[in-house]
Each structure stands twice: as structure tokens, then as C-alpha cells.
Amino acid sequence: MAHPNGSLDPLPAEALKALTEIEARPKLMLVDPESKDAVGFTHFDSAGSHDNLVTVLMTREDLLQLASQTLVRIKSREDKRSYLGVIVRGPFAEPDAVSASSTMAIGVVSQGKKIAFTFDYHGRAEVEILGEETAGGKLVPPGRRPRPKSPVFLLGEKESAAVLGMAGDLCLGMVSGYDQMEARLNPRDKSILPRHTGIIGTTGGGKSTTVATLIHRAQAAGIATIVFDVEGEYTHVDEPTDHAAMLEALERRGQKAEGVKELHIHHLTGRDSRNPDHDNLHGFSLNFSSLSPYAIAEILNLSEAQQERFHKAYDVTKLLLEDFEIFPRPRSEEDRQRMLDVDELTTGYPQMTLQHLLDVVSAYLYSLSDEGKGEGRSRSRSPSKRKGASEESSDPDEGSDGVFEDPTPRGPRMLSEFGRNVGRVMARVHAQSSKNEISWKALAGKLHQLRRLKIFDVATAPGVDHDSMLTPGRVSVIDLSDTDSPQLNNLVIADILRGLQETQEARYQRASAGGKPVTPVLIILEEAHEFLSASRISQMPVLFEQVARIAKRGRKRWLGLVFVTQLPQHLPNEVLGLLNNFIIHKITDSSVISRMQRTVGSIDAGLWERVSQLAPGQAIVSFSNFTRPLMVAVDPAPVKRQLVD
């Protein structure tokens, strides 16, 4: 207190103590001019801190400038280092004075109707360090962490797009957290689409819309697109969408409804298409000669005994094709070379039909019947018959054209060219005799089931024209909606995949020799779990090896596969291991999320936490050109889809 004479009373002890404490507090440093543009500052590390993650604090005003997935630059002043990072958690709002979980904070907020007072608050966000910036502007793996109180600056969208790798003509949608940034990729970059993609999510999450959008974008980019469509959902994609919600979403994106150009629909002969009036509708059959005998044995689920007899009949059929001069043709060096080049793990024997094989199986059944056994004993007693059955002896019934002719046919009725000389067929069968009539009857039953499908070697419906499917910008939909048989679908998919791979291989070789680019190809397999489930792969290892071979060779030949499934838990690790790109929609099953998280290592834990909460159309997108996986609002499909319940 001041006295009239100017003297002062000493300060009370309590006041002196308070001033002493204030004096002892850390001095606030003046902020340099550059920091006025900072949106936050790095926090101190704690015992719960994680490598590659730093906490950033900001004022309530700056909190509004940041959003999840936005990119920031951290300038560590103490050691003069610069880092780029992305917000992976938050921003969250926290009270300044007390803990958010304190009784006082809870009481103030919950009693908002009665209490006008509230605490001031600040923002907090977790930032994942993408890398350290070098003097030359490159981003390298960080070896250190930013120091505490390093200023954090928001990157503009243009610079952020460059850092995240958002470049190219093919747009998938909008990156969440940004107003204008689009998730883009270069469809002509061999390191992207040919590295194979998985589109995964539960029903209603937006997978089909993503597929339809991808078809539209790929066609516009000049990519040859083939879709294996088990529901016929994409048989109208050449028409603009008329779905009200999709039209509204397109308008919000400033896009218009439009169908793809040059749609061709292929369906199995004898089966209907969901678009039966389409101008470019093609019925097709399968060539039995193009199917690997090992794949057929797997698809028919033959027992070990049945497989042994199947391969015996297959080998005898090959000999008879040469006997009857069907293949290889006499004096044809080209046919001889083709015969030597046949790899029966990937394809069948040229010119062999299902009926040829059935005739041989019928001959074996006849040889095991009482009548056939009696005829066999009769043949064994006749020297001329034994001579006629010898491969190295000339047959007196051989015609001038080299084809065996039997004027008195015996044995079973044969419906192929083999019926011209049943005796010759029986001679081959007796030369490679077999027992166990029960196994032969079971094999015959399964082969007759194949024949009753009426899809093999149909003269009025040729096989698929693989070369035309690979026309730039053409969309080919393989409509399997009327098959009602996963086994039949697997036959079709395996056969067409092999044909496409062989055709693309030849086109790639020609293009390389001529110094020209080859047309990129995108093959989309809907309901991939039906074709490549763990149980099917264990039952059909040869079929899976074919797909794996196509996937591996396709990466270099501009042939990309897209596996679409709502049941990723049925896809084995061998299949997921073929994929480098992922579009993951909502998944609600926590066990499936955990399994996918262990398998797909490129997606961080923060994004996996969001998978179960994704809205329809939202997806976690991870492509090889992206710096990191991102949450994306996939663009609405401008094409018409057949909405399937």
C-alpha cells in the first residue's frame, strides 16, 4: 500500500509467492512471421507415442482448416528438417483447461440447457509421417521425428495431389477430405491395372456401382474390357442410367448419364441373355479340345479310379485321331509341331471332341460286357484279327485314302468319325485293356452329363472370338445369368481366360516386334469366390494354376484381372496374393476385417477402423500409384445396370 510520504508496505507473503512462481514459468517466445500461416504445432511425445505418428495441436480457429486425409508439411526448426504427413486420426476437439473426461467438462456440456459457460477448446490430430523432404524436393523414408512445437502447414490441393500420386486420365471418384481432388490413375501405366485389383465389400456397399463406373472409365480410355457377369447385371451398360438416385449423384458431380460404346454380349448356346434383343448378341459353344484334361477331371470331381480310366480313354482317343487322319493330318508339319507343343496342363488335344472321347469310353464298356468279352476271345483265336490289331502291321481293310473302313461294324454304336471303323477302335481298346466296369460306368455317366449340357463342339455356335474381344474400347460381357451352375460357369471362365491369355500373348509379341503398343485388357470376374474359393482351389489345383499363370504372365502383357466378391473370407491367401490394388467397400464382419488386415499390408490400421462404418459408395482405395491408401467417394455409374435383388 502507498503512503503519503511515498513509502510502500511490503507485499504479502502469498502475493510474493505467486509472483515468484510466474517468474519461474517458461518464457513465451515471440512467434516468427512465418508461423502465422501455421495451422498447428507438434506436441510432445508421450509413453503412448508410436513410430511414424506425431500429435499436432491447433487452435479452435485452425481446427476448421483441417480434415481427415489432408496433407501437411512439418518444419522441424531445431534440426532444420522438413517432413510431409497426412492426418490419419482426427482432428478432435479438446477443452483447454481440463481433461475431456473430467467431471467438470462432462457437467458443463451435458447441462448445456442450464449453464451458458463452457470451456474454450483446441484441436488435436494424429499425423502419419509420409517421408522427409530432401533439398532436391524428393521424399525419402524418415530417419528422425519432428521436434516438439514444430509448425505445421496445410498443403494446397494441387501440391497434395502430386504428393499422393493423383494423376492420370482415369478418375475413380473424389478423395475424402478435399473439395476438388479426384482419385486418378494412368490406365496406360503397366505398373497399375495389369497388377490386378480386388473389389471387395458386403451387399449394398457399392461394389456393383464401382464395377459399372470402372467399365465406363476403362472403355473411354480405349481399354478392351471383358466382364464375366453371373447375374446379367451389366448387359445394358450401353444405355444411360435411369436410376433416380444415380442421376441425382451424377448431377452433384457435374457428370451426365451415358452408356458405353460398342457393347457385345456373349452367352452360351441354348441359354438366354438378360438382354436378348441386343444388336451385338453372340451365342457361343465351348471347344472340348481347348480344355485341359486335368482341369476337366477336377471340374467333374472324378475319383482316383475314374481319373485313371479317363486319362486312359483320353490317350487312346489321341491315337485314334491319328489313325483316322483327323489330327495330325498326313504330311502336315504344322500339325506335327502343334502336337509336340501341346501342354495338357493348360489345354486339350487339338481336334478332339467330347463325342470322340465318349465313343472310346463306350468301346471300353462294350469290351467289359459279356458280348464284348466273347468277341475279344474270338479275336484272340483269329490270327488275322491279331494282325489287324497290331500297330506295326498293315490292315487289309485299310482304304486307299489311309482311313480304316470296316465293312461289318461290330461293337457299340459310335456317333463320331470313329463309327466308320468300329473294329479299329476296338483294336486300340483291346491293346490297352482295362478292368473295373463300375468305374467306367461312373465315368461314362459324368461325361454324358457334360454332353447333355449341349455346349461343346456345336456346329451352329462357334467358339468365342478372342481376338475381336481384344479390340480397343470394346466391352464384352459374358452373360452367365442363365446357367444355374457354378461348375458350368467355371468351365466357361477357365476356357475363355485361357483363350484370352494366349491371344493377348500373340498380340503382344507382334506389337513388340513391330515396335507398337499393345491394347491394354481388363478382365472383370464377378462373384470371384464362386470360381476361386479355398474349397474349389483344393479340389481344382490345376484350374487355379491356370489362373495364377495368367495373372503372372498378364502383368507383362497388359492383361489385368479384377476379382469382385462380397465374400472375401472364401478367397484363399493364394488368390489375395495375386492382387496389388484394392477397392474395399463396407465390411461388417470383424473377423473378415481382421483377416483382410493381415493379408493386405498396404492399408494402415486407422483406415481399417473405418471399414465397418463406410457409407454406400465410399471405399478404401489402394492402388500401386498412390503414395498411400485413401478413403474415396467412388463416382456414381453413368451406365444402366440391371439391379439384382
XYZ file of C-alpha atoms in Angstrom:
645
model
C 0.000 0.000 0.000
C 1.309 3.540 -0.834
C 1.735 6.150 1.983
C 1.638 9.981 1.653
C 5.378 10.074 2.160
C 5.856 7.712 -0.823
C 6.834 4.626 1.133
C 5.338 1.185 0.288
C 4.202 -1.606 2.528
C 5.899 -4.908 1.814
C 3.974 -7.389 -0.398
C 2.011 -10.058 1.421
C 3.814 -13.373 1.509
C 1.103 -15.059 -0.607
C 1.332 -12.455 -3.390
C 5.129 -12.590 -3.383
C 4.989 -16.365 -3.756
C 2.562 -16.130 -6.713
C 4.788 -13.611 -8.499
C 7.814 -15.775 -7.898
C 6.010 -18.756 -9.485
C 5.007 -16.684 -12.519
C 8.607 -15.508 -12.902
C 9.777 -19.116 -12.804
C 7.438 -20.224 -15.588
C 8.916 -20.848 -19.095
C 9.095 -17.666 -21.102
C 6.827 -17.487 -24.135
C 8.917 -16.911 -27.206
C 7.827 -14.418 -29.781
C 6.327 -16.130 -32.840
C 8.281 -15.638 -36.046
C 6.356 -14.179 -39.003
C 6.253 -17.467 -40.933
C 4.424 -19.280 -38.153
C 1.388 -17.057 -38.565
C 0.420 -19.310 -41.509
C 0.797 -22.488 -39.466
C -2.367 -24.489 -38.746
C -0.885 -26.231 -35.720
C 2.236 -27.319 -33.857
C 3.646 -30.716 -32.991
C 3.031 -31.888 -29.436
C 5.479 -33.517 -27.022
C 5.840 -37.285 -27.291
C 4.470 -39.481 -24.546
C 4.825 -43.076 -23.422
C 1.953 -43.946 -25.770
C 3.549 -42.389 -28.866
C 4.109 -44.566 -31.938
C 6.812 -44.557 -34.555
C 5.898 -42.579 -37.667
C 2.977 -40.887 -35.875
C 3.073 -37.431 -34.287
C 0.411 -35.470 -32.445
C -0.448 -31.999 -33.730
C -2.273 -29.389 -31.606
C -4.114 -26.411 -33.056
C -6.398 -23.563 -32.035
C -10.147 -23.810 -32.369
C -9.965 -21.410 -35.319
C -7.389 -23.527 -37.179
C -9.297 -26.706 -36.388
C -11.750 -25.868 -39.171
C -8.964 -25.830 -41.776
C -8.047 -29.481 -41.307
C -9.848 -32.687 -42.201
C -9.074 -36.360 -42.266
C -6.617 -37.328 -45.034
C -5.405 -33.759 -45.587
C -1.673 -33.389 -46.173
C 0.557 -31.178 -44.054
C 4.184 -30.049 -44.052
C 6.019 -30.076 -40.727
C 9.062 -27.811 -40.418
C 11.261 -29.008 -37.593
C 13.098 -25.772 -36.787
C 15.556 -27.156 -34.247
C 17.231 -29.555 -36.655
C 16.175 -27.763 -39.862
C 14.302 -30.739 -41.322
C 11.061 -30.784 -43.286
C 8.512 -33.614 -43.279
C 5.304 -34.397 -45.149
C 2.471 -36.090 -43.323
C -1.207 -36.972 -43.595
C -3.893 -36.703 -40.929
C -4.963 -40.247 -40.105
C -6.964 -39.622 -36.887
C -8.993 -36.578 -36.056
C -8.981 -33.648 -35.879
C -10.597 -33.898 -32.452
C -11.761 -31.037 -30.182
C -10.457 -30.991 -26.602
C -11.100 -28.487 -23.739
C -8.210 -26.208 -22.827
C -8.484 -26.108 -19.044
C -9.446 -29.636 -18.055
C -9.467 -33.166 -19.392
C -12.324 -34.013 -21.724
C -13.212 -36.938 -19.457
C -13.265 -34.830 -16.279
C -16.468 -34.467 -14.291
C -16.411 -30.690 -14.789
C -16.154 -30.938 -18.592
C -18.900 -33.533 -18.751
C -21.141 -31.490 -16.474
C -20.691 -28.278 -18.478
C -21.530 -29.986 -21.783
C -24.363 -32.194 -20.562
C -26.021 -29.275 -18.739
C -25.905 -27.039 -21.802
C -29.545 -26.024 -21.348
C -28.867 -24.666 -17.869
C -25.265 -23.453 -17.973
C -24.148 -20.861 -20.504
C -20.482 -21.190 -19.595
C -18.231 -23.587 -21.496
C -14.506 -24.151 -21.733
C -12.509 -22.857 -24.599
C -11.086 -25.693 -26.667
C -8.319 -26.617 -29.070
C -7.827 -29.270 -31.741
C -5.753 -32.447 -31.768
C -4.885 -34.701 -34.697
C -2.646 -37.690 -35.336
C -0.360 -37.272 -38.342
C 1.352 -40.133 -40.146
C 4.759 -39.125 -41.497
C 4.943 -39.960 -45.217
C 8.588 -39.028 -45.542
C 11.276 -36.441 -45.101
C 11.820 -33.865 -47.833
C 15.337 -33.607 -49.246
C 16.976 -30.467 -50.549
C 16.128 -31.616 -54.077
C 12.438 -31.927 -53.255
C 12.355 -35.727 -53.065
C 10.539 -37.652 -50.370
C 12.676 -40.215 -48.523
C 11.857 -42.527 -45.597
C 12.131 -40.569 -42.338
C 15.036 -41.406 -40.060
C 14.005 -38.980 -37.285
C 10.913 -37.376 -35.809
C 9.908 -33.722 -35.942
C 10.839 -31.844 -32.744
C 8.088 -30.596 -30.397
C 6.426 -27.274 -31.267
C 7.380 -27.558 -34.930
C 4.946 -25.513 -37.051
C 2.562 -27.471 -39.282
C 1.377 -26.051 -42.606
C -1.520 -27.142 -44.756
C -0.652 -28.227 -48.309
C -2.762 -26.921 -51.175
C -4.833 -29.404 -53.185
C -2.605 -29.191 -56.253
C 0.541 -29.987 -54.308
C -1.306 -32.642 -52.278
C -2.492 -34.356 -55.454
C 1.082 -34.504 -56.732
C 2.353 -35.941 -53.441
C -0.412 -38.568 -53.267
C 0.106 -39.638 -56.890
C -3.312 -38.496 -58.112
C -2.504 -38.240 -61.815
C -3.936 -39.826 -64.939
C -6.954 -39.859 -67.223
C -8.991 -42.469 -65.343
C -10.989 -40.997 -62.450
C -12.439 -43.264 -59.756
C -14.043 -40.582 -57.586
C -13.362 -37.847 -55.038
C -10.738 -38.149 -52.289
C -12.400 -37.610 -48.907
C -11.163 -34.547 -47.035
C -10.700 -32.435 -50.166
C -13.045 -30.238 -52.138
C -11.623 -30.802 -55.616
C -9.104 -33.661 -55.504
C -10.030 -36.667 -57.653
C -8.646 -40.171 -57.211
C -6.957 -40.675 -60.561
C -4.690 -43.206 -62.214
C -2.999 -43.650 -65.555
C -4.674 -46.507 -67.482
C -1.608 -46.745 -69.741
C 0.799 -47.340 -66.871
C 1.751 -51.030 -66.882
C 2.517 -50.899 -63.166
C -1.106 -50.124 -62.235
C -4.053 -52.001 -63.805
C -2.124 -55.077 -65.016
C -1.050 -55.669 -61.413
C -4.607 -56.918 -60.700
C -7.330 -55.494 -58.483
C -9.756 -56.715 -55.833
C -13.157 -55.037 -55.383
C -14.475 -56.232 -52.040
C -17.426 -55.446 -49.788
C -20.781 -56.580 -48.466
C -24.037 -56.371 -50.403
C -25.257 -52.777 -50.645
C -21.816 -51.272 -50.095
C -21.410 -50.091 -53.683
C -19.358 -52.825 -55.397
C -21.599 -53.065 -58.455
C -21.617 -49.299 -58.911
C -17.824 -49.313 -58.689
C -17.623 -52.079 -61.317
C -20.009 -50.211 -63.636
C -18.037 -46.978 -63.198
C -14.770 -48.836 -63.878
C -16.248 -50.371 -67.060
C -17.290 -46.915 -68.270
C -13.921 -45.320 -67.481
C -11.911 -48.203 -68.974
C -13.913 -48.140 -72.208
C -13.436 -44.387 -72.509
C -9.679 -44.918 -72.092
C -9.579 -47.365 -75.023
C -9.109 -50.461 -72.872
C -10.576 -53.758 -74.080
C -12.858 -54.771 -71.199
C -14.251 -58.279 -70.633
C -16.788 -58.901 -67.862
C -17.780 -62.354 -66.588
C -21.298 -61.474 -65.445
C -23.004 -64.212 -63.424
C -26.209 -62.205 -62.874
C -26.526 -60.389 -66.204
C -26.199 -57.128 -64.287
C -24.037 -55.378 -66.880
C -25.877 -56.425 -70.039
C -27.357 -52.928 -70.501
C -24.294 -50.759 -69.853
C -24.526 -49.310 -73.362
C -27.593 -47.384 -72.131
C -27.506 -44.351 -69.805
C -28.670 -44.920 -66.250
C -32.279 -44.059 -65.439
C -31.933 -44.670 -61.697
C -33.151 -41.569 -59.836
C -30.561 -41.660 -57.022
C -27.754 -42.214 -59.513
C -28.944 -39.323 -61.699
C -29.002 -37.035 -58.670
C -25.489 -38.108 -57.661
C -24.212 -37.560 -61.206
C -25.653 -34.046 -61.206
C -23.868 -33.244 -57.937
C -20.611 -34.361 -59.539
C -21.278 -32.331 -62.677
C -21.424 -35.513 -64.780
C -24.049 -36.891 -67.129
C -25.657 -40.250 -67.678
C -24.267 -42.086 -70.700
C -23.757 -45.660 -71.841
C -20.562 -47.263 -73.083
C -19.863 -47.592 -76.775
C -19.522 -50.899 -78.629
C -21.023 -53.361 -76.159
C -21.013 -57.018 -77.218
C -22.888 -59.664 -75.224
C -21.844 -63.329 -75.333
C -23.977 -66.169 -73.971
C -23.761 -69.940 -74.074
C -25.693 -71.609 -76.852
C -29.041 -72.862 -75.585
C -29.032 -70.309 -72.768
C -30.744 -66.940 -72.705
C -29.269 -63.495 -72.157
C -30.771 -60.829 -69.916
C -30.642 -58.562 -72.962
C -31.960 -60.880 -75.706
C -32.708 -58.050 -78.158
C -29.249 -56.518 -78.159
C -27.808 -55.812 -81.598
C -24.432 -57.388 -80.801
C -25.560 -60.680 -79.271
C -23.333 -63.727 -79.775
C -24.139 -67.309 -78.849
C -21.081 -69.484 -78.356
C -20.132 -73.040 -77.551
C -17.003 -74.478 -75.974
C -14.384 -76.449 -77.851
C -13.681 -79.615 -75.917
C -10.212 -79.674 -77.442
C -9.280 -76.439 -75.677
C -9.922 -77.761 -72.169
C -7.089 -79.326 -70.203
C -7.893 -82.984 -69.438
C -6.627 -82.390 -65.907
C -8.953 -79.416 -65.447
C -11.880 -81.483 -66.795
C -11.101 -84.262 -64.320
C -11.119 -81.714 -61.496
C -14.337 -79.994 -62.554
C -16.111 -83.365 -62.929
C -14.812 -84.309 -59.451
C -13.589 -87.680 -60.680
C -12.415 -90.236 -58.146
C -8.889 -91.608 -58.396
C -10.122 -94.745 -60.207
C -12.275 -92.661 -62.564
C -9.356 -90.328 -63.288
C -7.147 -93.281 -64.214
C -9.726 -94.514 -66.718
C -10.412 -91.012 -68.014
C -6.759 -90.446 -68.878
C -6.500 -93.921 -70.430
C -9.503 -93.166 -72.668
C -8.025 -89.755 -73.479
C -4.713 -91.306 -74.584
C -6.472 -93.915 -76.745
C -8.569 -91.158 -78.328
C -5.390 -89.301 -79.306
C -4.074 -92.436 -81.039
C -7.346 -92.898 -82.900
C -7.354 -89.279 -84.075
C -4.084 -90.039 -85.819
C -5.360 -93.408 -87.096
C -8.335 -91.664 -88.689
C -6.112 -88.864 -90.011
C -8.091 -86.246 -88.100
C -5.047 -84.920 -86.234
C -2.273 -84.640 -87.108
C -3.119 -84.611 -90.789
C -0.830 -86.665 -93.033
C 2.276 -84.828 -94.161
C 1.352 -81.710 -92.166
C 4.465 -80.444 -90.413
C 2.395 -77.694 -88.787
C 0.114 -80.276 -87.169
C 3.108 -82.320 -86.039
C 4.601 -79.286 -84.380
C 1.293 -78.408 -82.708
C 1.104 -81.949 -81.372
C 4.588 -81.623 -79.877
C 3.743 -78.235 -78.344
C 0.575 -79.360 -76.550
C 0.739 -78.749 -72.788
C -2.142 -80.735 -71.350
C -1.937 -78.857 -68.047
C -3.221 -75.765 -69.853
C -5.112 -77.000 -72.924
C -6.542 -80.092 -74.576
C -5.591 -82.143 -77.622
C -6.296 -80.451 -80.984
C -9.410 -81.571 -82.885
C -10.597 -83.866 -80.080
C -14.320 -83.587 -79.388
C -16.342 -84.796 -76.442
C -18.046 -87.281 -78.740
C -14.696 -88.806 -79.713
C -13.964 -89.436 -76.042
C -17.465 -90.768 -75.361
C -17.103 -93.237 -78.232
C -13.877 -94.577 -76.745
C -15.445 -94.875 -73.258
C -18.375 -96.726 -74.862
C -15.873 -99.059 -76.522
C -14.300 -99.827 -73.140
C -17.715 -100.536 -71.619
C -18.519 -102.810 -74.542
C -15.204 -104.644 -74.100
C -16.162 -105.374 -70.465
C -19.658 -106.608 -71.360
C -20.427 -110.302 -71.949
C -20.810 -109.679 -75.673
C -17.560 -107.727 -75.822
C -15.659 -110.349 -73.848
C -16.920 -113.047 -76.209
C -15.854 -111.014 -79.206
C -12.473 -110.435 -77.610
C -11.948 -114.185 -77.182
C -12.973 -114.677 -80.810
C -10.438 -112.075 -81.908
C -7.685 -113.702 -79.860
C -8.263 -117.011 -81.702
C -8.050 -115.352 -85.152
C -4.509 -114.681 -86.446
C -5.852 -112.214 -88.959
C -7.578 -110.269 -86.209
C -4.389 -110.159 -84.134
C -2.510 -108.930 -87.175
C -5.133 -106.251 -87.819
C -4.826 -105.051 -84.247
C -1.078 -104.597 -84.452
C 0.120 -101.013 -84.794
C 3.065 -102.055 -86.940
C 1.131 -104.321 -89.364
C -0.853 -103.165 -92.347
C -4.604 -103.736 -92.139
C -6.157 -105.494 -95.155
C -9.231 -103.284 -94.717
C -7.250 -100.035 -94.986
C -8.625 -97.907 -97.836
C -6.607 -96.076 -100.437
C -7.042 -92.834 -98.542
C -5.426 -94.293 -95.459
C -8.613 -94.322 -93.362
C -9.681 -97.637 -91.900
C -13.033 -98.858 -93.159
C -14.887 -101.738 -91.548
C -17.495 -103.257 -93.887
C -19.058 -105.195 -90.999
C -19.200 -102.884 -87.982
C -19.244 -104.628 -84.601
C -19.368 -103.406 -81.063
C -21.015 -100.257 -79.677
C -22.699 -97.604 -81.765
C -20.368 -94.663 -82.318
C -21.513 -91.173 -83.274
C -18.195 -89.598 -84.276
C -15.944 -90.347 -87.265
C -14.791 -93.396 -85.294
C -18.034 -95.104 -86.339
C -16.556 -95.627 -89.807
C -14.341 -98.368 -88.393
C -15.547 -99.681 -85.060
C -13.170 -102.606 -85.367
C -10.167 -100.303 -85.371
C -11.438 -98.576 -82.239
C -11.953 -101.921 -80.504
C -8.460 -102.992 -81.542
C -6.975 -99.936 -79.821
C -9.123 -100.589 -76.737
C -8.070 -104.250 -76.516
C -4.430 -103.200 -76.964
C -4.767 -101.055 -73.801
C -7.253 -103.110 -71.874
C -8.737 -102.088 -68.552
C -10.952 -103.573 -65.853
C -13.459 -102.355 -63.258
C -16.679 -101.861 -65.181
C -18.183 -99.849 -62.306
C -15.573 -97.059 -62.649
C -16.043 -96.963 -66.417
C -19.833 -96.660 -65.996
C -19.388 -93.838 -63.469
C -17.028 -92.033 -65.847
C -19.428 -92.506 -68.746
C -22.245 -91.062 -66.646
C -20.301 -87.897 -65.859
C -19.213 -87.426 -69.476
C -22.789 -87.903 -70.650
C -23.804 -85.179 -68.184
C -21.362 -82.895 -69.964
C -22.816 -83.828 -73.333
C -26.376 -83.156 -72.143
C -25.326 -79.567 -71.473
C -25.126 -79.214 -75.286
C -22.386 -76.614 -75.085
C -19.463 -78.494 -76.606
C -18.490 -78.504 -80.279
C -21.822 -77.127 -81.528
C -21.529 -76.539 -85.268
C -24.142 -73.761 -85.302
C -22.464 -71.844 -82.472
C -18.721 -71.348 -82.907
C -16.379 -70.700 -80.014
C -15.662 -67.243 -78.647
C -13.693 -64.947 -80.953
C -10.987 -63.938 -78.504
C -9.265 -61.656 -80.979
C -12.346 -59.480 -81.503
C -12.831 -59.219 -77.743
C -9.431 -57.555 -77.528
C -10.473 -54.691 -79.816
C -9.555 -51.321 -78.232
C -12.504 -49.761 -76.416
C -14.794 -52.778 -76.797
C -16.808 -54.006 -73.812
C -17.565 -57.744 -73.937
C -19.995 -59.093 -71.340
C -20.016 -62.880 -70.865
C -23.609 -63.320 -69.696
C -23.762 -66.381 -67.418
C -27.088 -65.477 -65.813
C -28.947 -68.459 -67.317
C -26.539 -71.262 -66.438
C -27.574 -72.009 -62.825
C -24.388 -73.999 -62.382
C -21.149 -72.831 -60.746
C -19.379 -75.820 -62.325
C -20.522 -74.781 -65.789
C -19.506 -71.188 -65.090
C -16.082 -72.426 -64.055
C -15.728 -74.337 -67.332
C -16.615 -71.245 -69.329
C -14.395 -68.895 -67.314
C -11.406 -71.244 -67.440
C -11.744 -71.780 -71.199
C -12.216 -68.110 -72.117
C -9.466 -66.930 -69.755
C -7.009 -69.318 -71.356
C -8.040 -68.225 -74.862
C -7.721 -64.539 -73.967
C -4.307 -65.065 -72.424
C -2.998 -66.946 -75.468
C -4.436 -64.373 -77.868
C -3.053 -61.430 -75.895
C 0.315 -63.186 -75.766
C 0.383 -63.425 -79.571
C -0.753 -59.808 -79.963
C 1.925 -58.658 -77.525
C 4.639 -60.497 -79.452
C 3.504 -58.965 -82.751
C 3.284 -55.477 -81.249
C 6.738 -55.775 -79.682
C 8.254 -56.999 -82.941
C 6.728 -54.027 -84.767
C 7.653 -51.520 -82.075
C 3.988 -50.698 -81.409
C 1.985 -50.598 -78.179
C -0.397 -53.431 -77.408
C -4.008 -52.814 -76.399
C -4.493 -52.953 -72.595
C -7.032 -55.542 -71.442
C -9.127 -55.550 -68.273
C -10.910 -58.782 -67.263
C -13.533 -58.477 -64.512
C -14.662 -61.633 -62.668
C -17.891 -61.108 -60.744
C -18.565 -63.411 -57.771
C -14.906 -64.462 -57.755
C -15.459 -66.547 -54.616
C -17.559 -68.974 -56.687
C -14.676 -69.525 -59.068
C -11.674 -69.309 -56.752
C -12.861 -70.265 -53.285
C -10.499 -72.091 -50.950
C -12.515 -75.299 -51.263
C -12.545 -75.127 -55.061
C -8.816 -74.491 -55.225
C -8.129 -77.519 -53.025
C -10.329 -79.591 -55.337
C -9.063 -77.990 -58.550
C -5.360 -77.126 -58.190
C -4.774 -77.366 -61.950
C -7.516 -74.828 -62.635
C -6.053 -72.432 -60.076
C -2.582 -72.854 -61.542
C -4.021 -71.797 -64.896
C -5.448 -68.619 -63.338
C -2.220 -67.941 -61.429
C -0.210 -68.389 -64.638
C -2.499 -65.988 -66.485
C -2.209 -63.466 -63.646
C 1.585 -63.640 -63.546
C 2.131 -63.538 -67.298
C -0.614 -60.958 -67.773
C 1.284 -58.342 -65.770
C 3.843 -58.095 -68.542
C 1.335 -58.470 -71.383
C -1.058 -55.652 -70.434
C -3.695 -58.072 -69.170
C -5.205 -57.079 -65.825
C -7.631 -59.108 -63.705
C -10.278 -57.655 -61.390
C -11.742 -60.022 -58.768
C -15.110 -58.879 -57.359
C -16.545 -60.560 -54.272
C -18.827 -59.983 -51.316
C -17.317 -62.973 -49.510
C -13.582 -62.280 -49.258
C -13.335 -64.820 -46.448
C -13.788 -67.528 -49.110
C -10.831 -66.303 -51.147
C -7.625 -68.064 -50.086
C -4.374 -66.240 -49.493
C -3.071 -67.613 -52.799
C -5.677 -65.518 -54.641
C -5.274 -62.413 -52.499
C -1.540 -62.724 -53.073
C -2.134 -62.118 -56.796
C -3.628 -58.678 -56.060
C -1.776 -55.386 -55.698
C -4.705 -52.955 -55.912
C -7.777 -52.906 -53.674
C -11.119 -51.097 -53.599
C -12.656 -52.082 -50.258
C -16.248 -51.117 -49.525
C -18.087 -51.649 -46.247
C -17.362 -54.917 -44.413
C -19.281 -55.522 -41.192
C -17.808 -58.844 -40.086
C -14.923 -58.069 -37.718
C -13.284 -61.455 -38.304
C -13.233 -60.807 -42.063
C -11.739 -57.342 -41.466
C -9.037 -58.847 -39.233
C -8.175 -61.467 -41.804
C -8.052 -58.905 -44.627
C -5.933 -56.610 -42.452
C -3.370 -59.378 -42.009
C -3.358 -60.120 -45.733
C -3.431 -56.611 -47.216
C -0.437 -54.980 -45.596
C -0.582 -51.695 -47.510
C -3.597 -50.300 -45.601
C -2.928 -48.784 -42.179
C -4.874 -49.577 -39.015
C -6.602 -46.184 -38.965
C -8.294 -46.872 -42.297
C -9.261 -50.429 -41.312
C -11.071 -48.954 -38.310
C -13.345 -47.122 -40.752
C -14.229 -50.088 -42.996
C -17.246 -51.186 -40.949
C -18.648 -47.625 -40.976
C -18.267 -46.775 -44.657
C -21.339 -45.340 -46.337
C -22.612 -46.804 -49.638
C -20.256 -45.652 -52.374
C -17.355 -44.958 -50.010
C -14.300 -47.182 -50.256
C -10.761 -47.542 -49.033
C -8.752 -47.409 -52.258
C -5.195 -48.660 -52.546
C -3.513 -48.553 -55.960
C 0.144 -49.006 -56.729
C 0.449 -45.408 -57.968
C -0.988 -43.922 -54.746
C 1.520 -42.796 -52.140
C -0.779 -44.274 -49.518
C -4.281 -45.818 -49.402
C -7.091 -43.271 -49.265
C -10.772 -43.097 -48.468
C -12.616 -42.245 -51.685
C -16.209 -41.443 -52.602
C -16.468 -43.542 -55.780
C -18.146 -41.772 -58.682
C -21.752 -42.735 -59.487
C -22.129 -45.014 -62.506
C -23.409 -43.199 -65.598
C -24.402 -46.504 -67.235
C -27.519 -48.572 -66.762
C -27.346 -51.625 -64.518
C -29.848 -54.409 -64.091
C -30.447 -54.088 -60.363
C -30.440 -57.605 -58.965
C -32.043 -58.467 -55.613
